[in-house]
């Protein structure tokens, strides 16, 4: 059974930092693209960042220069280090995995038609 388990969410003030972690099990981590989506109440699920098995990275424009994604294939883990957080970054953040991960926007962050595997989500709240 494939599982993605996130940790590291929480509440911070504007300008603060958080690091999210996602541990994958049930598949070989380096065969898949890994990444992070987020969804705020009333909004679409949007792609934040991805990293391929060979280390190619994508960032959405709204996080470029503030977020840093990395992966440790030996530990089957992907990280999202978030700095200079803003109130508009408040959302549930979901770890995702697929052989090719690139859907920009989805109605919901559990859509297995476009993304094979999802974590359960971790809340990030940024206070003003």
PDB file of C-alpha atoms in Angstrom:
ATOM      1  CA  UNK A   1       0.000   0.000   0.000  1.00  0.00           C
ATOM      2  CA  UNK A   2       1.335   3.395  -0.984  1.00  0.00           C
ATOM      3  CA  UNK A   3       1.377   6.021   1.737  1.00  0.00           C
ATOM      4  CA  UNK A   4       2.534   9.632   1.891  1.00  0.00           C
ATOM      5  CA  UNK A   5       2.720  11.044   5.411  1.00  0.00           C
ATOM      6  CA  UNK A   6       3.269  14.762   5.915  1.00  0.00           C
ATOM      7  CA  UNK A   7       4.498  16.544   9.013  1.00  0.00           C
ATOM      8  CA  UNK A   8       5.777  19.972   9.974  1.00  0.00           C
ATOM      9  CA  UNK A   9       2.737  22.200   9.562  1.00  0.00           C
ATOM     10  CA  UNK A  10       1.728  24.733  12.180  1.00  0.00           C
ATOM     11  CA  UNK A  11       1.116  28.396  12.920  1.00  0.00           C
ATOM     12  CA  UNK A  12       3.644  31.171  12.393  1.00  0.00           C
ATOM     13  CA  UNK A  13       3.651  34.934  12.115  1.00  0.00           C
ATOM     14  CA  UNK A  14       4.167  36.797   8.864  1.00  0.00           C
ATOM     15  CA  UNK A  15       7.791  36.513   7.815  1.00  0.00           C
ATOM     16  CA  UNK A  16       8.303  33.258   9.670  1.00  0.00           C
ATOM     17  CA  UNK A  17       9.518  29.892   8.404  1.00  0.00           C
ATOM     18  CA  UNK A  18       8.340  26.302   8.439  1.00  0.00           C
ATOM     19  CA  UNK A  19       9.672  23.081   6.960  1.00  0.00           C
ATOM     20  CA  UNK A  20       7.271  20.394   5.785  1.00  0.00           C
ATOM     21  CA  UNK A  21       8.346  16.770   5.407  1.00  0.00           C
ATOM     22  CA  UNK A  22       6.722  13.939   3.505  1.00  0.00           C
ATOM     23  CA  UNK A  23       7.761  10.316   3.994  1.00  0.00           C
ATOM     24  CA  UNK A  24       6.755   7.930   1.230  1.00  0.00           C
ATOM     25  CA  UNK A  25       6.284   4.200   1.584  1.00  0.00           C
ATOM     26  CA  UNK A  26       5.036   1.432  -0.665  1.00  0.00           C
ATOM     27  CA  UNK A  27       6.947   2.513  -3.749  1.00  0.00           C
ATOM     28  CA  UNK A  28      10.481   3.367  -4.736  1.00  0.00           C
ATOM     29  CA  UNK A  29      10.750   7.081  -4.152  1.00  0.00           C
ATOM     30  CA  UNK A  30      13.251   7.734  -6.927  1.00  0.00           C
ATOM     31  CA  UNK A  31      10.868   6.370  -9.606  1.00  0.00           C
ATOM     32  CA  UNK A  32       8.405   9.194  -9.051  1.00  0.00           C
ATOM     33  CA  UNK A  33       8.122  12.945  -9.266  1.00  0.00           C
ATOM     34  CA  UNK A  34       7.329  14.336  -5.810  1.00  0.00           C
ATOM     35  CA  UNK A  35       5.794  17.653  -4.927  1.00  0.00           C
ATOM     36  CA  UNK A  36       3.499  19.835  -2.896  1.00  0.00           C
ATOM     37  CA  UNK A  37       0.066  21.270  -3.566  1.00  0.00           C
ATOM     38  CA  UNK A  38      -2.003  23.525  -1.347  1.00  0.00           C
ATOM     39  CA  UNK A  39      -5.649  24.370  -0.923  1.00  0.00           C
ATOM     40  CA  UNK A  40      -7.194  27.211   1.046  1.00  0.00           C
ATOM     41  CA  UNK A  41     -10.926  27.276   1.871  1.00  0.00           C
ATOM     42  CA  UNK A  42     -12.968  28.258  -1.166  1.00  0.00           C
ATOM     43  CA  UNK A  43      -9.949  28.060  -3.478  1.00  0.00           C
ATOM     44  CA  UNK A  44      -8.740  25.533  -6.029  1.00  0.00           C
ATOM     45  CA  UNK A  45      -5.971  23.105  -5.232  1.00  0.00           C
ATOM     46  CA  UNK A  46      -2.823  24.689  -6.660  1.00  0.00           C
ATOM     47  CA  UNK A  47       0.604  23.321  -7.459  1.00  0.00           C
ATOM     48  CA  UNK A  48       3.331  24.805  -5.273  1.00  0.00           C
ATOM     49  CA  UNK A  49       6.506  22.957  -6.198  1.00  0.00           C
ATOM     50  CA  UNK A  50       7.784  19.713  -7.705  1.00  0.00           C
ATOM     51  CA  UNK A  51      11.055  17.822  -7.871  1.00  0.00           C
ATOM     52  CA  UNK A  52      11.750  15.013 -10.325  1.00  0.00           C
ATOM     53  CA  UNK A  53      13.698  11.872  -9.580  1.00  0.00           C
ATOM     54  CA  UNK A  54      16.784  13.425 -11.200  1.00  0.00           C
ATOM     55  CA  UNK A  55      16.429  16.669  -9.248  1.00  0.00           C
ATOM     56  CA  UNK A  56      14.747  18.999 -11.728  1.00  0.00           C
ATOM     57  CA  UNK A  57      12.745  21.552  -9.765  1.00  0.00           C
ATOM     58  CA  UNK A  58       9.673  23.648 -10.482  1.00  0.00           C
ATOM     59  CA  UNK A  59       8.262  26.466  -8.348  1.00  0.00           C
ATOM     60  CA  UNK A  60       5.001  28.317  -8.814  1.00  0.00           C
ATOM     61  CA  UNK A  61       5.614  32.032  -9.307  1.00  0.00           C
ATOM     62  CA  UNK A  62       3.932  32.874  -6.020  1.00  0.00           C
ATOM     63  CA  UNK A  63       6.598  31.000  -3.992  1.00  0.00           C
ATOM     64  CA  UNK A  64       9.741  31.568  -6.076  1.00  0.00           C
ATOM     65  CA  UNK A  65      12.567  32.897  -3.947  1.00  0.00           C
ATOM     66  CA  UNK A  66      10.767  31.989  -0.707  1.00  0.00           C
ATOM     67  CA  UNK A  67      10.282  28.195  -0.783  1.00  0.00           C
ATOM     68  CA  UNK A  68      12.887  25.499  -1.309  1.00  0.00           C
ATOM     69  CA  UNK A  69      12.059  21.901  -2.220  1.00  0.00           C
ATOM     70  CA  UNK A  70      14.454  18.977  -1.779  1.00  0.00           C
ATOM     71  CA  UNK A  71      14.346  15.217  -1.626  1.00  0.00           C
ATOM     72  CA  UNK A  72      16.336  12.436  -0.007  1.00  0.00           C
ATOM     73  CA  UNK A  73      15.740   9.272  -2.021  1.00  0.00           C
ATOM     74  CA  UNK A  74      17.587   7.139   0.528  1.00  0.00           C
ATOM     75  CA  UNK A  75      15.021   8.193   3.132  1.00  0.00           C
ATOM     76  CA  UNK A  76      12.061   8.271   0.711  1.00  0.00           C
ATOM     77  CA  UNK A  77      11.425  11.806   1.911  1.00  0.00           C
ATOM     78  CA  UNK A  78      10.668  15.137   0.271  1.00  0.00           C
ATOM     79  CA  UNK A  79      10.929  18.463   2.080  1.00  0.00           C
ATOM     80  CA  UNK A  80       9.477  21.918   1.551  1.00  0.00           C
ATOM     81  CA  UNK A  81      11.331  24.670   3.396  1.00  0.00           C
ATOM     82  CA  UNK A  82       9.154  27.766   3.487  1.00  0.00           C
ATOM     83  CA  UNK A  83      10.496  31.202   4.407  1.00  0.00           C
ATOM     84  CA  UNK A  84       9.135  34.759   4.369  1.00  0.00           C
ATOM     85  CA  UNK A  85       5.666  33.339   4.897  1.00  0.00           C
ATOM     86  CA  UNK A  86       2.661  35.527   4.128  1.00  0.00           C
ATOM     87  CA  UNK A  87      -0.971  35.288   5.294  1.00  0.00           C
ATOM     88  CA  UNK A  88      -1.927  34.275   1.747  1.00  0.00           C
ATOM     89  CA  UNK A  89       0.233  31.158   2.185  1.00  0.00           C
ATOM     90  CA  UNK A  90      -2.310  29.887   4.719  1.00  0.00           C
ATOM     91  CA  UNK A  91      -3.682  26.584   3.407  1.00  0.00           C
ATOM     92  CA  UNK A  92      -3.629  22.849   3.828  1.00  0.00           C
ATOM     93  CA  UNK A  93      -0.468  21.584   2.142  1.00  0.00           C
ATOM     94  CA  UNK A  94      -0.531  18.181   0.485  1.00  0.00           C
ATOM     95  CA  UNK A  95       2.347  15.975  -0.525  1.00  0.00           C
ATOM     96  CA  UNK A  96       1.838  14.368  -3.928  1.00  0.00           C
ATOM     97  CA  UNK A  97       3.555  11.784  -6.088  1.00  0.00           C
ATOM     98  CA  UNK A  98       3.170  10.631  -9.662  1.00  0.00           C
ATOM     99  CA  UNK A  99       5.390   9.446 -12.478  1.00  0.00           C
ATOM    100  CA  UNK A 100       4.890  12.865 -14.051  1.00  0.00           C
ATOM    101  CA  UNK A 101       3.617  15.564 -11.708  1.00  0.00           C
ATOM    102  CA  UNK A 102       2.490  18.779 -13.340  1.00  0.00           C
ATOM    103  CA  UNK A 103      -1.211  19.551 -13.075  1.00  0.00           C
ATOM    104  CA  UNK A 104      -1.281  23.234 -12.130  1.00  0.00           C
ATOM    105  CA  UNK A 105      -4.762  23.528 -10.655  1.00  0.00           C
ATOM    106  CA  UNK A 106      -7.302  20.965  -9.536  1.00  0.00           C
ATOM    107  CA  UNK A 107     -10.710  21.269  -7.991  1.00  0.00           C
ATOM    108  CA  UNK A 108      -9.617  19.275  -4.959  1.00  0.00           C
ATOM    109  CA  UNK A 109      -6.330  18.026  -3.567  1.00  0.00           C
ATOM    110  CA  UNK A 110      -7.406  14.409  -3.612  1.00  0.00           C
ATOM    111  CA  UNK A 111      -7.950  14.044  -7.341  1.00  0.00           C
ATOM    112  CA  UNK A 112      -6.428  10.709  -8.285  1.00  0.00           C
ATOM    113  CA  UNK A 113      -7.310  11.185 -11.968  1.00  0.00           C
ATOM    114  CA  UNK A 114      -4.472  13.686 -12.342  1.00  0.00           C
ATOM    115  CA  UNK A 115      -2.229  12.726  -9.421  1.00  0.00           C
ATOM    116  CA  UNK A 116      -1.664   9.098  -8.404  1.00  0.00           C
ATOM    117  CA  UNK A 117      -0.877   9.549  -4.729  1.00  0.00           C
ATOM    118  CA  UNK A 118      -1.711  12.121  -2.055  1.00  0.00           C
ATOM    119  CA  UNK A 119      -0.872  12.618   1.564  1.00  0.00           C
ATOM    120  CA  UNK A 120      -3.496  13.484   4.157  1.00  0.00           C
ATOM    121  CA  UNK A 121      -2.516  17.165   4.286  1.00  0.00           C
ATOM    122  CA  UNK A 122      -0.973  19.396   6.926  1.00  0.00           C
ATOM    123  CA  UNK A 123      -2.304  22.809   7.941  1.00  0.00           C
ATOM    124  CA  UNK A 124      -0.111  25.889   7.598  1.00  0.00           C
ATOM    125  CA  UNK A 125      -1.473  29.077   9.152  1.00  0.00           C
ATOM    126  CA  UNK A 126       0.308  32.424   8.806  1.00  0.00           C
ATOM    127  CA  UNK A 127      -0.853  35.183  11.087  1.00  0.00           C
ATOM    128  CA  UNK A 128      -0.779  38.839  10.132  1.00  0.00           C
TER     129      UNK A 128
END
